[in-house]
Coordinates of C-alpha atoms in Angstrom, one line a residue:
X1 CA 122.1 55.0 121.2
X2 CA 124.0 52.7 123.9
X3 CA 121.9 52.5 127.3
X4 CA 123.7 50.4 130.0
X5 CA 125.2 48.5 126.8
X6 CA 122.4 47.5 125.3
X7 CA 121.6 48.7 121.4
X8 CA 118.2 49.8 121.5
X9 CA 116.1 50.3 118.1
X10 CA 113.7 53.3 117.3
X11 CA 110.3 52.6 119.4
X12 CA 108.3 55.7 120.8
X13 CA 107.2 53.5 124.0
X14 CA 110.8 52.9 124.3
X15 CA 111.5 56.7 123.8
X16 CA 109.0 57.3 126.7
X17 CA 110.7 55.3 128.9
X18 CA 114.2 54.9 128.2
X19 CA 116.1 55.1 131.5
X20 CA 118.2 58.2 132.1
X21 CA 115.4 60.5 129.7
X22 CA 112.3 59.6 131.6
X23 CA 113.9 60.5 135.5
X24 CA 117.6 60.9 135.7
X25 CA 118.3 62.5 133.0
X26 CA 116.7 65.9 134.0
X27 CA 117.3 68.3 130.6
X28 CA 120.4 69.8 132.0
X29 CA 120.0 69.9 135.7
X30 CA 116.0 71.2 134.2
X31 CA 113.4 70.6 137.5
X32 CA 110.0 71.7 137.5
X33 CA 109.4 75.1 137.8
X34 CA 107.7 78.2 137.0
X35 CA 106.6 78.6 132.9
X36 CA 108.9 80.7 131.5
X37 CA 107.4 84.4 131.5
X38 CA 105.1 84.6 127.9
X39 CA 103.4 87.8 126.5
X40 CA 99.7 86.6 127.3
X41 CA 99.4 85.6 123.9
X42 CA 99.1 82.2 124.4
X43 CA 97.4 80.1 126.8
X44 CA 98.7 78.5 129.8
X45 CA 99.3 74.3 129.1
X46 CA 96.0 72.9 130.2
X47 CA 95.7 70.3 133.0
X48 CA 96.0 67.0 131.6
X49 CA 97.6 68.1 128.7
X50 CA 100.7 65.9 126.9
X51 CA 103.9 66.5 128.7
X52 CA 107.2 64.8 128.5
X53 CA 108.6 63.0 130.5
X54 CA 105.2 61.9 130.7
X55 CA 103.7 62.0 134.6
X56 CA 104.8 61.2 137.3
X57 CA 107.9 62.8 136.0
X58 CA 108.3 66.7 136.0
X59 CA 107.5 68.0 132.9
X60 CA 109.8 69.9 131.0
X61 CA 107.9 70.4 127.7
X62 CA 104.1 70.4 127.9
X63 CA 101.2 70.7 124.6
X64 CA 99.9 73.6 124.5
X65 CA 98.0 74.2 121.3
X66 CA 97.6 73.6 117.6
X67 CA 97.2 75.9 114.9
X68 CA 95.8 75.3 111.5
X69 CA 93.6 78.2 110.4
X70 CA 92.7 81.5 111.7
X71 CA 89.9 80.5 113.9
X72 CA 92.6 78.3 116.0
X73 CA 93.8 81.5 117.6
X74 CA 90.3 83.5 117.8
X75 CA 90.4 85.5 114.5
X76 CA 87.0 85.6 112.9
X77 CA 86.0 86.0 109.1
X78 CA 87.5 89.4 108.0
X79 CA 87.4 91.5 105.0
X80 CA 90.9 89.5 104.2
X81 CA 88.9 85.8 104.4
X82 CA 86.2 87.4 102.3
X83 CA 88.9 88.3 99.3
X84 CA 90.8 84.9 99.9
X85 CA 87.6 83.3 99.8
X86 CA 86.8 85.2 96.7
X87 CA 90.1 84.5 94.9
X88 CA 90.9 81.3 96.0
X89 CA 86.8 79.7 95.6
X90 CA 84.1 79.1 98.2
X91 CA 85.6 75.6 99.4
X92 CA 89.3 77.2 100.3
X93 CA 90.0 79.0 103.1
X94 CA 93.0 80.9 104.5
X95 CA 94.7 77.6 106.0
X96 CA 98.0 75.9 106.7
X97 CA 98.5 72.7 104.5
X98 CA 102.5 71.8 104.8
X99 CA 103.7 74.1 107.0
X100 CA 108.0 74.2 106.9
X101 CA 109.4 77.7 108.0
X102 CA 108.4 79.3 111.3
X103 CA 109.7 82.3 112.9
X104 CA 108.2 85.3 115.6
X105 CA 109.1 88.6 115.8
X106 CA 109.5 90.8 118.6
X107 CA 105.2 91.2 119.1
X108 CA 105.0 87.5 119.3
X109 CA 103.2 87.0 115.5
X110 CA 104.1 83.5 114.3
X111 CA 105.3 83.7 110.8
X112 CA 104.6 80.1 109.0
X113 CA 105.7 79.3 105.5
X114 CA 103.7 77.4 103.8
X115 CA 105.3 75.1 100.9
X116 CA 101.5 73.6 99.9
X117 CA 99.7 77.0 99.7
X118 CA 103.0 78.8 98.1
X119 CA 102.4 81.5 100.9
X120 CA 103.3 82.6 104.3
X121 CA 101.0 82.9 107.3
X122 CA 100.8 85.7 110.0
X123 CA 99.0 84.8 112.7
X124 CA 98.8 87.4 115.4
X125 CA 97.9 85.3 118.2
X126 CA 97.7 88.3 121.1
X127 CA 95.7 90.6 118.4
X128 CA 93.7 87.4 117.2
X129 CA 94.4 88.7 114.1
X130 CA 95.5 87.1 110.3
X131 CA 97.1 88.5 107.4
X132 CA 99.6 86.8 104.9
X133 CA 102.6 88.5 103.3
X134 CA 101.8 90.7 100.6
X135 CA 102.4 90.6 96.7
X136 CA 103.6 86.9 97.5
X137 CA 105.5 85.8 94.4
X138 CA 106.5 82.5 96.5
X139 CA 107.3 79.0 94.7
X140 CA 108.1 77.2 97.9
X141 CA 108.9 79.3 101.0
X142 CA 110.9 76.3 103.2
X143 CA 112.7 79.0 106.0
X144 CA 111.4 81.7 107.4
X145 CA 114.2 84.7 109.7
X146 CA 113.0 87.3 111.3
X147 CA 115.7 89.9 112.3
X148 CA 116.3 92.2 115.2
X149 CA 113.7 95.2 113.5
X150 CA 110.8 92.4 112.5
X151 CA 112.1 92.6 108.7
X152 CA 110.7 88.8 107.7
X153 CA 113.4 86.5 105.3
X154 CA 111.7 84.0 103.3
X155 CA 113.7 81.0 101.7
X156 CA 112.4 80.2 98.6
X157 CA 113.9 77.0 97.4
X158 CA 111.8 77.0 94.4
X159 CA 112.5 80.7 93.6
X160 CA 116.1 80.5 94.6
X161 CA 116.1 83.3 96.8
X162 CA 115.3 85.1 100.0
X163 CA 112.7 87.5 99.6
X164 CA 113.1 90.5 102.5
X165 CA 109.6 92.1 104.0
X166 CA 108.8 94.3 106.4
X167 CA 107.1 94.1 109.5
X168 CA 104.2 95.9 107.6
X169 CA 103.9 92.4 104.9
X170 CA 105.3 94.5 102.3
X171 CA 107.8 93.4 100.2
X172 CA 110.8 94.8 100.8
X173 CA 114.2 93.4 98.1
X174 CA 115.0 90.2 97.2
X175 CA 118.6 89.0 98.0
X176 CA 120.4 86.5 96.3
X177 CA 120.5 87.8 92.7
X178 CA 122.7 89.1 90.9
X179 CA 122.4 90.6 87.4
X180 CA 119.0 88.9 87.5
X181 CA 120.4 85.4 88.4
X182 CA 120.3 83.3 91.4
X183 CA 123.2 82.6 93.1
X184 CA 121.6 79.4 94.9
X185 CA 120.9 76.3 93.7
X186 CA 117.9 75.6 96.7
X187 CA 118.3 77.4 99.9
X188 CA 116.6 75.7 102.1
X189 CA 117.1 77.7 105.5
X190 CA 117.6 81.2 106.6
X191 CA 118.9 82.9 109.8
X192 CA 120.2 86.2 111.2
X193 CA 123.2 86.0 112.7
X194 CA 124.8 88.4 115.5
X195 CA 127.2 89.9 113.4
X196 CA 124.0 91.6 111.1
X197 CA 124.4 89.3 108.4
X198 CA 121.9 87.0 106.7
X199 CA 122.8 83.5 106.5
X200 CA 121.4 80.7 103.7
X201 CA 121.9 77.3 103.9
X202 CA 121.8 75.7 100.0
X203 CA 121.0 72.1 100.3
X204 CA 121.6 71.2 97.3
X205 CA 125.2 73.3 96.8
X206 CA 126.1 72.2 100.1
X207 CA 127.1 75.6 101.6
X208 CA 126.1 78.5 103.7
X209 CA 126.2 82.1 102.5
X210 CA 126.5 84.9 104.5
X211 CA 125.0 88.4 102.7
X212 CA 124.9 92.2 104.0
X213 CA 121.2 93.5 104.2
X214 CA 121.7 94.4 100.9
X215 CA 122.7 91.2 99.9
X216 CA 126.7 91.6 99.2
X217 CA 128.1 88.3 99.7
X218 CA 130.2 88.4 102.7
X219 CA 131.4 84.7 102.4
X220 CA 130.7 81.2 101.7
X221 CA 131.3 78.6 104.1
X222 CA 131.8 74.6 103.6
X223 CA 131.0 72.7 100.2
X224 CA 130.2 69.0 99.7
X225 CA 131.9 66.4 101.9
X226 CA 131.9 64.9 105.3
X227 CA 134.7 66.3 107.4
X228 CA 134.5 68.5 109.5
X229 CA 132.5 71.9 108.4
X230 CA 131.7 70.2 105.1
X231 CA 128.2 69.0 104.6
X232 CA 126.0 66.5 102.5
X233 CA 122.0 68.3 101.6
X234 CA 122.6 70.6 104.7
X235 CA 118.5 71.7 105.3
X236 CA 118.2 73.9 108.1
X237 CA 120.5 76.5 110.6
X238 CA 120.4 78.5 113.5
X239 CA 122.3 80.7 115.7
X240 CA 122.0 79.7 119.8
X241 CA 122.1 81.9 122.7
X242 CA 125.9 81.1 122.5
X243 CA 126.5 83.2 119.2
X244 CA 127.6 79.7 117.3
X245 CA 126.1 78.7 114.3
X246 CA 124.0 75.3 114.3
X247 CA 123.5 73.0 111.0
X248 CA 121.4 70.3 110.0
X249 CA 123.6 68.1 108.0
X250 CA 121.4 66.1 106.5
X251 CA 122.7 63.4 105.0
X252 CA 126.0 63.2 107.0
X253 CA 123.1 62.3 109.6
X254 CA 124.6 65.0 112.2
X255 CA 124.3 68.2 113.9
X256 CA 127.5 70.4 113.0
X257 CA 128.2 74.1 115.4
X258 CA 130.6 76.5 113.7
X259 CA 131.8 80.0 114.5
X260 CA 129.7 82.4 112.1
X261 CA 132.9 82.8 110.1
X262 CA 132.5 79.5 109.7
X263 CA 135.5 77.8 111.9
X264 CA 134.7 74.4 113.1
X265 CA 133.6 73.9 116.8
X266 CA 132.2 70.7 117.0
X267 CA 129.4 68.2 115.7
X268 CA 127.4 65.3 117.0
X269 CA 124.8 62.8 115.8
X270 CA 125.4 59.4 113.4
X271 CA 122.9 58.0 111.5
X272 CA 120.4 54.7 112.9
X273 CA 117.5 54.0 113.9
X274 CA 117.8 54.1 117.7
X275 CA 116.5 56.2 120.1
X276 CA 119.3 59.8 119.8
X277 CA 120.1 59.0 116.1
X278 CA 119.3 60.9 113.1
X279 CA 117.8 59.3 109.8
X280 CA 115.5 62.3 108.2
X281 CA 117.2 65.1 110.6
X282 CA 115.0 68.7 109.2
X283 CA 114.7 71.8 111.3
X284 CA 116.7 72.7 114.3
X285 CA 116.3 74.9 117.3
X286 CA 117.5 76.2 120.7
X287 CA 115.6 77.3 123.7
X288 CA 116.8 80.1 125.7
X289 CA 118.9 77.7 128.0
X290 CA 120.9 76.5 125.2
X291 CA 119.3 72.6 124.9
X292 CA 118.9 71.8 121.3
X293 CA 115.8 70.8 119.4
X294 CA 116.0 68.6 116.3
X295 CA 112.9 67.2 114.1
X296 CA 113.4 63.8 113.1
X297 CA 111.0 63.3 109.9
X298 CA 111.5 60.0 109.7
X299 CA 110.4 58.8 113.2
X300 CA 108.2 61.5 113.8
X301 CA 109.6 63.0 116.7
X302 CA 111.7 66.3 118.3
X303 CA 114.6 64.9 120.0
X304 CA 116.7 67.3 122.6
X305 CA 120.4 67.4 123.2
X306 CA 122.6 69.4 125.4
X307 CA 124.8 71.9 123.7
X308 CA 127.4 69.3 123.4
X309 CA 125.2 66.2 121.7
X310 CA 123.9 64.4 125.0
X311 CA 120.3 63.0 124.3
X312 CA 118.3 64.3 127.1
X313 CA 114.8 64.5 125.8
X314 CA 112.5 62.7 123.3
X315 CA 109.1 64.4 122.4
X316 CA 106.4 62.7 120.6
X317 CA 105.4 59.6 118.2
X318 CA 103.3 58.9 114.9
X319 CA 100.2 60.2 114.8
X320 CA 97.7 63.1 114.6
X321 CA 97.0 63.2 118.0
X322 CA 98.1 66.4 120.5
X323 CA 102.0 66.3 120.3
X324 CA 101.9 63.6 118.1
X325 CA 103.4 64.1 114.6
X326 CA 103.7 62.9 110.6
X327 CA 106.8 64.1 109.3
X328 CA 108.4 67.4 111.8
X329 CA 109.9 69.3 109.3
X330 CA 111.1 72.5 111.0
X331 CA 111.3 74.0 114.2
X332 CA 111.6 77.1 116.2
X333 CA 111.5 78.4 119.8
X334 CA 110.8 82.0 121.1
X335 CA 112.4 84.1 124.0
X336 CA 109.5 82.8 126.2
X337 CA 110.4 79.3 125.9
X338 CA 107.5 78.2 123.7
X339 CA 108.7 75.2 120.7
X340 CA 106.7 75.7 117.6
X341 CA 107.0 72.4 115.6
X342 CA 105.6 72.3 112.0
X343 CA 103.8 69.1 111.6
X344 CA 103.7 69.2 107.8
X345 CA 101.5 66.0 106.9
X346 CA 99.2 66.5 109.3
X347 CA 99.2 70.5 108.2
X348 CA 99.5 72.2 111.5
X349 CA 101.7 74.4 114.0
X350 CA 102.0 72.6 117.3
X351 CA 102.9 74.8 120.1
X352 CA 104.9 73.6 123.3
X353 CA 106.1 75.3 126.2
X354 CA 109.7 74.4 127.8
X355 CA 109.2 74.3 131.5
X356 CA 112.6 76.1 133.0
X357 CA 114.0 76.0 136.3
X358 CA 114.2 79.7 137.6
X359 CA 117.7 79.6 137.5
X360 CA 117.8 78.6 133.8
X361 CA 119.1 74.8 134.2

């Protein structure tokens, strides 16, 4: 990134303080302002906690907790943790190790796939409760979608597929196969769009395909390339409050926006090492004002853009510290503002809360 002309290389202390991010460039217009109205699940950010810009700035995102096991949000040992203890031996318990896909649906669970433990977490943060999803044939659940009605789709790049549940954790279909083969090579992402269809990002076929509920492939957009609406190892996607469709494009080191029928709208990002570029760009997500949220694996930190590409925002460094990360590999934010960043090496779910104006700048 160019600041006042000078070429700046990738430093967190220089992140923290880069002019224009730390003070005048406010997120948008973004001011502090009243938390963005949660469910009471969660806790309110405690005082002291991480925030960023860091003080005396106004804080737009602040820490608000970590999740690794059941205990982290008040669930206590269960008939469930007595089978898993059973099944899985004495020493294991029910716990996230490399956490990639996260979604919530509409009661505020946080759905967590779990690439390690070949499973996918429920944690029911307002009921305190756990459960994983049921009959889990996973290989490697990378994306987790949860749709309109709380059906959960799990991206299984190992399997090939997207395995559909319902809200009850039992296994619903399986979409993606036809005559008993896979029609991916690795999905590696999965979203709902607005239109009611199901759309998979394959990484490795460089494309996204949209499917019916029952899994009728709709269409196919993009293949392997680097023009416009053609990717290189595409990992991640998500629709914004706009209705467009946002891509990790991994290896073309950008973040590419297309209509859901796949038409072009724009892109941004170029690969470096400065502060605002992309070198190991994973998940992607967009808080209810539209600002967009990518992990950077390699740097270990969520950088935010405007709509349009503008670095506004850089969030965390290396470490295993409280908003400190090793290796972000997904993302996701709910309607109440809170990010949800899976810090897969150090096998947790940190939790963030955007601060909004109330005027939703």
């Amino acid at each position: 990134m160019i600041i006042h002309g000078i070429r700046r290389r990738w430093s967190p202390e220089r992140a923290r303080h880069v002019p224009g991010l730390a003070g005048a460039l406010l997120l948008g217009g973004l001011a502090l302002g009243a938390i963005a109205a949660g469910d009471g699940s969660w806790p309110q950010p405690a005082p002291g906690a991480p925030s960023w810009p860091p003080a005396p700035d106004a804080a737009r995102i602040t820490y608000v907790a970590s999740i690794t096991e059941p205990r982290d949000i008040g669930a206590g040992p269960n008939v469930l943790g007595r089978i898993w203890g059973f099944i899985a031996g004495r020493s294991r318990r029910p716990r996230v190790l490399r956490p990639s896909g996260l979604a919530t649906d509409s009661a505020g669970r946080l759905i967590v796939g779990d690439i390690e433990q070949q499973m996918v977490h429920v944690f029911d943060v307002g009921r305190r409760r756990y459960s994983y999803l049921d009959a889990a044939p996973f290989a490697s659940p990378v994306g987790v979608a949860v749709g309109p009605d709380d059906t959960i789709y799990v991206a299984d790049s190992g399997r090939r597929c997207v395995f559909v549940y319902g809200r009850d954790g039992k296994r619903r279909r399986t979409l993606g196969l036809v005559n008993g083969e896979a029609i991916f090579v690795r999905p590696s992402g999965v979203a709902y769009g607005p239109d009611g269809l199901i759309y998979v990002v394959d990484a490795a076929a460089a494309t996204i395909t949209a499917l019916t509920l029952d899994g009728r492939v709709v269409r196919t957009i993009g293949r392997r390339g680097s023009e416009p609406g053609e990717f290189n190892y595409p990992t991640h996607l998500t629709f914004g409050p706009d209705g467009l469709l946002y891509v990790v494009d991994a290896m073309n080191a950008r973040v590419q926006v297309l209509q859901p029928d796949g038409t072009f709208v724009r892109a941004f990002g170029r690969r470096g090492n400065g502060t605002g570029d992309f070198d190991k760009p994973k998940g992607i997500a967009l808080d209810p004002d539209g600002h967009v949220y990518v992990a950077e694996g390699l740097h270990d930190v969520v950088q935010v853009f405007d709509a349009g590409g503008r670095l506004l925002l850089v969030v965390g460094q290396s470490g295993e510290g409280q908003g400190q990360f090793a290796f972000p590999s997904n993302l996701h934010v709910d309607r109440a503002g809170r990010v949800y960043v899976a810090d897969a090496l150090n096998g947790r779910v940190q939790v963030f809360q955007y601060v909004s104006r109330p005027d939703g700048d």
